[in-house]
Short mmCIF file of C-alpha atoms in Angstrom, two decimals:
data_model
loop_
_atom_site.label_atom_id
_atom_site.label_comp_id
_atom_site.label_asym_id
_atom_site.label_seq_id
_atom_site.Cartn_x
_atom_site.Cartn_y
_atom_site.Cartn_z
CA UNK M 28 -10.96 5.99 4.77
CA UNK M 29 -13.38 3.26 3.93
CA UNK M 30 -11.95 0.21 3.15
CA UNK M 31 -12.67 -2.19 -0.19
CA UNK M 32 -14.76 -5.04 0.41
CA UNK M 33 -13.06 -8.08 1.79
CA UNK M 34 -11.50 -10.32 -0.93
CA UNK M 35 -13.48 -13.14 -1.88
CA UNK M 36 -12.85 -16.46 0.49
CA UNK M 37 -10.68 -19.15 -1.25
CA UNK M 38 -12.54 -21.61 -3.10
CA UNK M 39 -12.21 -24.27 -0.50
CA UNK M 40 -11.99 -23.39 3.55
CA UNK M 41 -10.39 -26.89 3.78
CA UNK M 42 -7.19 -24.97 4.46
CA UNK M 43 -8.20 -22.15 6.31
CA UNK M 44 -6.01 -18.81 7.05
CA UNK M 45 -4.55 -19.51 10.41
CA UNK M 46 -4.46 -16.51 12.52
CA UNK M 47 -2.84 -15.94 16.14
CA UNK M 48 -4.17 -12.91 18.29
CA UNK M 49 -1.79 -11.11 20.50
CA UNK M 50 -3.19 -8.37 22.86
CA UNK M 51 -3.19 -8.38 26.67
CA UNK M 52 -7.09 -6.98 26.54
CA UNK M 53 -9.28 -9.93 26.81
CA UNK M 54 -12.36 -7.74 25.76
CA UNK M 55 -10.29 -7.09 22.46
CA UNK M 56 -9.36 -10.80 21.83
CA UNK M 57 -13.07 -11.65 22.44
CA UNK M 58 -14.41 -9.30 19.81
CA UNK M 59 -11.75 -10.35 17.09
CA UNK M 60 -12.56 -13.91 18.18
CA UNK M 61 -16.36 -13.59 17.52
CA UNK M 62 -15.69 -11.82 14.21
CA UNK M 63 -13.19 -14.59 13.02
CA UNK M 64 -14.84 -17.66 14.37
CA UNK M 65 -18.12 -17.36 12.20
CA UNK M 66 -15.80 -17.28 8.94
CA UNK M 67 -15.09 -20.64 7.48
CA UNK M 68 -12.15 -19.77 5.50
CA UNK M 69 -10.22 -18.27 8.90
CA UNK M 70 -9.14 -20.39 11.92
CA UNK M 71 -8.24 -18.95 15.24
CA UNK M 72 -4.74 -21.00 15.85
CA UNK M 73 -3.92 -19.22 18.97
CA UNK M 74 -4.68 -16.24 21.34
CA UNK M 75 -2.30 -14.92 23.69
CA UNK M 76 -1.71 -11.88 25.91
CA UNK M 77 1.51 -10.79 25.16
CA UNK M 78 4.73 -10.73 22.65
CA UNK M 79 6.56 -13.44 24.92
CA UNK M 80 3.78 -15.76 24.61
CA UNK M 81 3.47 -15.41 20.89
CA UNK M 82 7.03 -16.20 20.43
CA UNK M 83 6.46 -19.45 22.32
CA UNK M 84 3.36 -20.20 20.41
CA UNK M 85 5.04 -19.75 17.07
CA UNK M 86 7.37 -22.45 18.08
CA UNK M 87 4.90 -25.13 18.20
CA UNK M 88 1.83 -23.84 15.95
CA UNK M 89 1.71 -23.15 12.18
CA UNK M 90 0.49 -19.38 11.93
CA UNK M 91 -0.38 -17.51 8.50
CA UNK M 92 -1.32 -13.96 10.14
CA UNK M 93 -0.63 -12.42 13.51
CA UNK M 94 -2.70 -9.52 14.67
CA UNK M 95 -0.32 -7.68 17.06
CA UNK M 96 -1.24 -5.25 19.61
CA UNK M 97 1.43 -2.75 20.28
CA UNK M 98 1.32 -1.85 24.19
CA UNK M 99 1.39 -5.13 26.14
CA UNK M 100 2.98 -6.25 29.33
CA UNK M 101 6.33 -8.71 29.60
CA UNK M 102 6.96 -8.01 25.79
CA UNK M 103 5.46 -5.26 23.75
CA UNK M 104 4.65 -5.23 20.17
CA UNK M 105 7.34 -3.33 18.71
CA UNK M 106 9.96 -5.68 20.64
CA UNK M 107 8.18 -8.76 19.48
CA UNK M 108 7.94 -7.79 15.86
CA UNK M 109 11.44 -8.61 14.80
CA UNK M 110 11.65 -11.73 17.07
CA UNK M 111 8.62 -13.03 15.03
CA UNK M 112 9.75 -12.18 11.75
CA UNK M 113 13.15 -13.85 12.55
CA UNK M 114 11.39 -16.86 13.57
CA UNK M 115 9.23 -16.97 10.45
CA UNK M 116 10.21 -14.35 7.90
CA UNK M 117 7.17 -15.08 5.73
CA UNK M 118 4.85 -14.29 8.44
CA UNK M 119 2.24 -11.63 7.87
CA UNK M 120 1.85 -9.15 10.81
CA UNK M 121 -1.02 -6.70 11.16
CA UNK M 122 -0.27 -3.97 13.98
CA UNK M 123 -3.21 -2.93 16.15
CA UNK M 124 -3.00 0.84 16.57
CA UNK M 125 -4.57 3.84 17.95
CA UNK M 126 -5.87 6.64 15.76
CA UNK M 127 -3.57 9.22 17.40
CA UNK M 128 -0.40 10.88 16.37
CA UNK M 129 1.44 8.57 18.89
CA UNK M 130 -0.18 5.47 17.33
CA UNK M 131 0.46 6.63 13.59
CA UNK M 132 4.32 7.34 14.57
CA UNK M 133 4.51 3.82 16.21
CA UNK M 134 2.46 2.07 13.57
CA UNK M 135 5.10 3.61 10.50
CA UNK M 136 7.98 2.81 12.55
CA UNK M 137 6.34 -1.02 12.64
CA UNK M 138 5.84 -1.07 8.98
CA UNK M 139 9.39 0.19 8.48
CA UNK M 140 10.60 -2.82 10.75
CA UNK M 141 8.32 -5.38 8.40
CA UNK M 142 5.09 -5.37 9.59
CA UNK M 143 2.67 -6.02 6.67
CA UNK M 144 -0.02 -3.49 7.76
CA UNK M 145 -2.02 -1.98 10.48
CA UNK M 146 -5.69 -1.70 11.84
CA UNK M 147 -6.80 0.73 14.09
CA UNK M 148 -7.63 -0.76 17.58
CA UNK M 149 -11.29 -0.97 18.34
CA UNK M 150 -11.98 1.59 21.37
CA UNK M 151 -15.49 2.92 20.77
CA UNK M 152 -18.46 0.92 22.19
CA UNK M 153 -19.94 0.50 18.32
CA UNK M 154 -16.58 -0.98 17.53
CA UNK M 155 -16.33 -3.10 20.73
CA UNK M 156 -19.84 -4.41 19.79
CA UNK M 157 -18.44 -5.44 16.34
CA UNK M 158 -18.88 -2.37 14.08
CA UNK M 159 -19.46 -3.03 10.56
CA UNK M 160 -16.54 -0.98 9.43
CA UNK M 161 -13.97 -2.42 11.57
CA UNK M 162 -15.27 -6.12 10.80
CA UNK M 163 -14.82 -5.43 6.97
CA UNK M 164 -11.50 -3.80 7.41
CA UNK M 165 -10.20 -6.58 9.58
CA UNK M 166 -11.60 -9.49 7.41
CA UNK M 167 -10.37 -7.72 4.48
CA UNK M 168 -6.84 -7.44 5.60
CA UNK M 169 -6.69 -10.97 6.87
CA UNK M 170 -7.94 -12.35 3.75
CA UNK M 171 -5.36 -10.44 1.56
CA UNK M 172 -2.46 -10.85 3.63
CA UNK M 173 -3.03 -14.48 4.38
CA UNK M 174 -3.82 -15.54 0.50
CA UNK M 175 -0.20 -13.51 -0.14
CA UNK M 176 1.38 -15.74 2.42
CA UNK M 177 0.12 -18.72 0.83
CA UNK M 178 1.05 -17.80 -2.64
CA UNK M 179 4.58 -16.62 -1.47
CA UNK M 180 5.11 -19.92 0.16
CA UNK M 181 4.21 -21.96 -3.18
CA UNK M 182 6.09 -19.39 -5.85
CA UNK M 183 8.79 -20.61 -8.01
CA UNK M 184 11.80 -18.55 -8.59
CA UNK M 185 11.30 -15.03 -9.73
CA UNK M 186 10.88 -14.62 -13.39
CA UNK M 187 12.64 -11.64 -15.08
CA UNK M 188 11.28 -8.35 -14.79
CA UNK M 189 8.54 -7.37 -17.68
CA UNK M 190 9.99 -4.10 -19.25
CA UNK M 191 9.02 -2.72 -23.03
CA UNK M 192 11.46 -1.64 -25.47
CA UNK M 193 10.85 0.92 -28.42
CA UNK M 194 8.61 -0.94 -30.97
CA UNK M 195 6.83 -0.07 -33.97
CA UNK M 196 3.58 1.53 -33.43
CA UNK M 197 0.92 -1.26 -32.76
CA UNK M 198 3.42 -3.95 -31.77
CA UNK M 199 2.57 -4.78 -28.25
CA UNK M 200 4.80 -7.05 -26.32
CA UNK M 201 3.26 -10.18 -24.34
CA UNK M 202 5.50 -10.95 -21.49
CA UNK M 203 5.34 -13.86 -18.95
CA UNK M 204 6.07 -12.44 -15.48
CA UNK M 205 4.63 -15.30 -13.64
CA UNK M 206 3.85 -19.04 -14.36
CA UNK M 207 0.11 -17.94 -14.45
CA UNK M 208 0.45 -14.29 -15.67
CA UNK M 209 1.03 -12.86 -18.72
CA UNK M 210 0.85 -9.22 -19.61
CA UNK M 211 1.01 -6.94 -22.51
CA UNK M 212 3.35 -4.22 -22.31
CA UNK M 213 2.95 -0.90 -24.05
CA UNK M 214 5.66 1.05 -25.72
CA UNK M 215 8.31 2.72 -23.57
CA UNK M 216 8.25 6.34 -23.67
CA UNK M 217 10.57 8.15 -25.82
CA UNK M 218 10.29 11.52 -23.93
CA UNK M 219 10.87 12.56 -20.51
CA UNK M 220 7.81 13.71 -18.04
CA UNK M 221 6.94 16.59 -15.88
CA UNK M 222 5.30 15.01 -13.00
CA UNK M 223 5.48 11.62 -11.18
CA UNK M 224 2.18 10.44 -9.71
CA UNK M 225 2.12 7.24 -7.29
CA UNK M 226 -0.67 5.16 -5.96
CA UNK M 227 -0.46 2.59 -3.19
CA UNK M 228 -2.15 0.95 0.02
CA UNK M 229 -1.64 -2.39 1.88
CA UNK M 230 2.15 -2.45 2.12
CA UNK M 231 2.42 1.04 0.39
CA UNK M 232 4.37 3.01 3.07
CA UNK M 233 7.20 0.19 3.16
CA UNK M 234 7.45 0.29 -0.69
CA UNK M 235 7.40 4.15 -0.61
CA UNK M 236 10.34 4.15 1.72
CA UNK M 237 12.28 1.63 -0.44
CA UNK M 238 11.32 3.83 -3.86
CA UNK M 239 12.10 7.25 -2.60
CA UNK M 240 15.00 6.12 -0.21
CA UNK M 241 16.55 5.13 -3.89
CA UNK M 242 15.15 7.97 -5.89
CA UNK M 243 16.38 10.67 -3.26
CA UNK M 244 16.07 14.38 -3.34
CA UNK M 245 17.91 15.73 -6.34
CA UNK M 246 17.95 12.72 -8.59
CA UNK M 247 14.82 13.91 -10.46
CA UNK M 248 13.46 17.20 -10.74
CA UNK M 249 9.79 16.46 -11.30
CA UNK M 250 7.29 16.86 -8.28
CA UNK M 251 6.02 13.64 -6.92
CA UNK M 252 2.26 13.39 -5.91
CA UNK M 253 1.51 10.50 -4.02
CA UNK M 254 -2.06 9.02 -2.75
CA UNK M 255 -1.51 6.36 -0.36
CA UNK M 256 -4.64 4.75 1.58
CA UNK M 257 -4.53 6.22 4.90
CA UNK M 258 -6.47 7.62 7.73
CA UNK M 259 -6.18 11.42 8.63
CA UNK M 260 -2.76 11.74 11.11
CA UNK M 261 -1.18 8.71 9.49
CA UNK M 262 -0.62 10.69 6.42
CA UNK M 263 1.05 13.88 8.38
CA UNK M 264 3.49 11.21 10.03
CA UNK M 265 3.70 9.40 6.84
CA UNK M 266 5.23 12.44 5.24
CA UNK M 267 7.55 13.18 8.21
CA UNK M 268 9.04 9.61 7.51
CA UNK M 269 9.23 10.04 3.85
CA UNK M 270 11.36 13.05 4.40
CA UNK M 271 13.74 11.40 6.78
CA UNK M 272 14.46 8.42 4.55
CA UNK M 273 14.68 10.25 1.27
CA UNK M 274 15.66 14.05 1.67
CA UNK M 275 12.71 15.13 -0.16
CA UNK M 276 10.64 18.19 1.11
CA UNK M 277 7.61 15.78 1.75
CA UNK M 278 4.21 17.13 3.28
CA UNK M 279 0.64 16.68 3.02
CA UNK M 280 -0.86 18.64 -0.07
CA UNK M 281 -2.64 21.76 0.81
CA UNK M 282 -5.77 23.29 -0.87
CA UNK M 283 -4.67 25.87 -3.46
CA UNK M 284 -0.99 25.75 -3.39
CA UNK M 285 1.03 25.50 -6.43
CA UNK M 286 2.80 22.37 -7.30
CA UNK M 287 6.35 22.75 -7.17
CA UNK M 288 9.43 21.01 -8.49
CA UNK M 289 11.59 18.93 -5.89
CA UNK M 290 8.62 18.27 -3.56
CA UNK M 291 6.47 15.39 -2.55
CA UNK M 292 2.84 15.92 -1.81
CA UNK M 293 0.79 13.31 -0.25
CA UNK M 294 -2.86 13.47 -0.25
CA UNK M 295 -4.32 14.00 3.32
CA UNK M 296 -6.44 11.32 5.05
CA UNK M 297 -10.04 11.68 4.07
CA UNK M 298 -9.40 14.03 1.28
CA UNK M 299 -9.10 13.31 -2.44
CA UNK M 300 -5.93 15.18 -3.67
CA UNK M 301 -6.42 16.28 -7.54
CA UNK M 302 -4.58 18.93 -9.67
CA UNK M 303 -6.16 21.86 -11.50
CA UNK M 304 -4.62 24.24 -14.12
CA UNK M 305 -4.70 28.06 -13.30
CA UNK M 306 -2.93 29.89 -16.32
CA UNK M 307 0.63 28.34 -16.61
CA UNK M 308 0.61 26.72 -12.77
CA UNK M 309 -0.80 23.43 -11.44
CA UNK M 310 -2.53 23.99 -8.34
CA UNK M 311 -3.46 21.40 -5.59
CA UNK M 312 -6.90 20.96 -4.58
CA UNK M 313 -8.57 18.97 -1.78
CA UNK M 314 -11.95 17.66 -1.67
CA UNK M 315 -14.65 15.35 0.18
CA UNK M 316 -16.20 14.16 -2.81
CA UNK M 317 -17.74 10.44 -2.42
CA UNK M 318 -15.16 7.64 -1.80
CA UNK M 319 -14.04 5.93 -5.06
CA UNK M 320 -13.23 2.32 -5.04
CA UNK M 321 -14.28 2.60 -1.30
CA UNK M 322 -11.43 4.81 -0.47
CA UNK M 323 -10.84 8.55 0.24
CA UNK M 324 -8.23 9.69 -0.63
CA UNK M 325 -8.23 7.45 -3.87
CA UNK M 326 -5.82 6.93 -6.68
CA UNK M 327 -8.29 7.29 -9.51
CA UNK M 328 -9.41 11.05 -8.98
CA UNK M 329 -5.85 12.22 -8.69
CA UNK M 330 -4.85 10.32 -11.93
CA UNK M 331 -7.83 11.58 -13.74
CA UNK M 332 -6.95 15.31 -12.88
CA UNK M 333 -3.14 14.77 -13.32
CA UNK M 334 -3.75 13.39 -16.93
CA UNK M 335 -6.16 16.43 -17.89
CA UNK M 336 -3.58 18.70 -16.41
CA UNK M 337 -0.20 17.52 -17.76
CA UNK M 338 -1.37 15.50 -20.95
CA UNK M 339 1.02 12.75 -21.95
CA UNK M 340 4.05 14.24 -19.79
CA UNK M 341 2.89 11.96 -16.82
CA UNK M 342 4.64 9.02 -15.05
CA UNK M 343 2.45 6.97 -13.09
CA UNK M 344 3.65 4.02 -10.89
CA UNK M 345 1.21 1.67 -8.82
CA UNK M 346 2.44 0.02 -6.02
CA UNK M 347 1.27 -2.82 -3.73
CA UNK M 348 -2.10 -2.60 -2.32
CA UNK M 349 -5.63 -4.20 -2.17
CA UNK M 350 -8.32 -3.73 -4.72
CA UNK M 351 -8.09 -2.13 -8.15
CA UNK M 352 -7.85 1.66 -7.17
CA UNK M 353 -5.61 3.28 -9.97
CA UNK M 354 -7.08 1.08 -12.87
CA UNK M 355 -9.53 3.84 -14.40
CA UNK M 356 -6.96 6.44 -13.51
CA UNK M 357 -4.27 4.54 -15.36
CA UNK M 358 -6.38 4.06 -18.23
CA UNK M 359 -7.08 7.98 -18.37
CA UNK M 360 -3.32 8.24 -18.10
CA UNK M 361 -2.45 6.16 -21.12
CA UNK M 362 -5.36 7.64 -22.90
CA UNK M 363 -3.88 11.02 -23.07
CA UNK M 364 -0.33 9.62 -24.14
CA UNK M 365 1.23 9.23 -20.29
CA UNK M 366 3.19 6.34 -19.13
CA UNK M 367 2.08 3.67 -16.34
CA UNK M 368 4.46 1.08 -14.53
CA UNK M 369 3.57 -1.41 -11.82
CA UNK M 370 5.36 -3.26 -9.11
CA UNK M 371 5.23 -6.98 -9.66
CA UNK M 372 3.68 -9.60 -7.78
CA UNK M 373 6.66 -11.20 -5.78
CA UNK M 374 7.77 -7.85 -4.35
CA UNK M 375 4.20 -6.77 -3.42
CA UNK M 376 2.69 -7.35 -0.02
CA UNK M 377 -0.72 -7.54 -2.15
CA UNK M 378 -0.94 -7.70 -5.89
CA UNK M 379 -4.31 -6.16 -6.00
CA UNK M 380 -3.86 -2.53 -7.22
CA UNK M 381 -0.70 -3.19 -9.31
CA UNK M 382 -1.95 -6.42 -10.63
CA UNK M 383 -5.10 -4.63 -11.95
CA UNK M 384 -3.07 -2.26 -14.14
CA UNK M 385 -0.70 -4.88 -15.08
CA UNK M 386 -3.06 -7.66 -16.31
CA UNK M 387 -5.08 -4.73 -17.83
CA UNK M 388 -2.47 -3.99 -20.65
CA UNK M 389 -1.72 -0.19 -19.66
CA UNK M 390 1.73 -0.72 -18.26
CA UNK M 391 5.21 0.01 -19.91
CA UNK M 392 6.84 -2.00 -17.33
CA UNK M 393 6.19 -4.39 -14.58
CA UNK M 394 8.90 -4.42 -11.92
CA UNK M 395 10.36 -5.67 -8.92
CA UNK M 396 10.51 -2.84 -6.03
CA UNK M 397 14.37 -2.50 -6.25
CA UNK M 398 14.21 -1.86 -9.78
CA UNK M 399 11.53 0.89 -10.18
CA UNK M 400 13.19 3.75 -8.96
CA UNK M 401 16.35 3.13 -11.28
CA UNK M 402 13.78 2.88 -14.31
CA UNK M 403 12.19 6.15 -13.29
CA UNK M 404 15.22 7.92 -13.08
CA UNK M 405 16.50 6.52 -16.40
CA UNK M 406 13.35 8.07 -18.02
CA UNK M 407 13.42 11.44 -16.17
CA UNK M 408 16.96 11.93 -17.29
CA UNK M 409 15.83 12.53 -20.93
CA UNK M 410 14.23 15.87 -19.72
#
C-alpha cells in the first residue's frame, strides 16, 4: 500500500507537534530523528530506549505523538501502551511493527488496546538510509494524528448527530455538526439494500471492531464488503480479529468467488477488490490496477463497481481515515440512487475520508461511531 501525501504543515510552526521516540535500537531512533528534525512543524520532545523510560518521561514532558516499538527490554511496547494511555488518554500512539504474521497480529492487538495506528519498522538497507516511502508514511501519520490530538484537546462538547429525515424531493437539510462545519444531508433511504460497503484507513481497525461487534452476525442478512488501507498479511489478521469480535464469517476476498449473504469480505493487501455481475450472481474480482488515492487496495474502485452491480440498493459507510479515498466512489453510489453515511469528526481518529464525503453533500447521516451500527440495522430491517 502506498500512503497518501503527508497532510500540509500547519499554518504556523510556532507550536510544533511534539513527538517521543521509544525504541531500544539507537540506529532506528537515529534514522527517525534525522527525518523529523528537518521538519519545522515537528519537534522531537524525547528519545528513549524502553517503555519504562517513556512513562517516566511522560510525567514531565508534554507529548502529542509517541512512536512506540513493540519488542524492547525492561518494558515492551504492549505493556507500556495501556499505561501511557492511562497517564494521558488523548495521547496518539503509533506502533512500530514488522510486516510478518506475528507483527501483524501484535499490531492488531495494539490497535484494539488503544493505539492510533502502526507503521512498518524500518529494516531494509534502503529504509534505514531514509527511504522515500518510509519517510512519507511516517510524516503523514505523525502530522495527521498530531493535528487530530490538538483539535480534540480544544474541541467543545459534542454536537448532536446529523441524521436526515424523509423530506420532499429537492429539499436537502443543512445540519451543523461542529462549530466550524455544516453539512448538507441527502434524503434518508426509503427502502432497504442488498449489500453493505465500508471504507476505512487510519483508526479503521478499531472502528470496524466496534461497528461489527455491535452489528453482529445474524443482525443483518446483507453481505459486507470492506476496503481497509492495510498491507498484505495485515488484512489476513484483520479478518481473523473481525471474526472473533463479531461472529461474522470474515475473510479476505478471493478472485472469482460468489458474494453471499452472512459473510464479510475484506480487500486483500495490495489488491483492489471489485464486484462484477455474472448472470444473477455477484462475483468478486481482485486486480493490481494502479493505486488510486495513492492506495491499493482503494475504496473508490470497490464503490464504483458495487454501484454498477447493485444500483440503488447499496449502503455505504465511510469510517475514520486519512485522505479522501471513498469520495468519488461515494458520489458514484448516490448517482445510482444508493446511500452513503459517514463517521463524525469527534469519534474519528482522523476525519479525512469521512470528512470528505460529509462535506461534499453525499451523506444521509453523519454519526458518532457507536450510533452507526444501530442506524444500519434499522435500515436493514426494511428488507
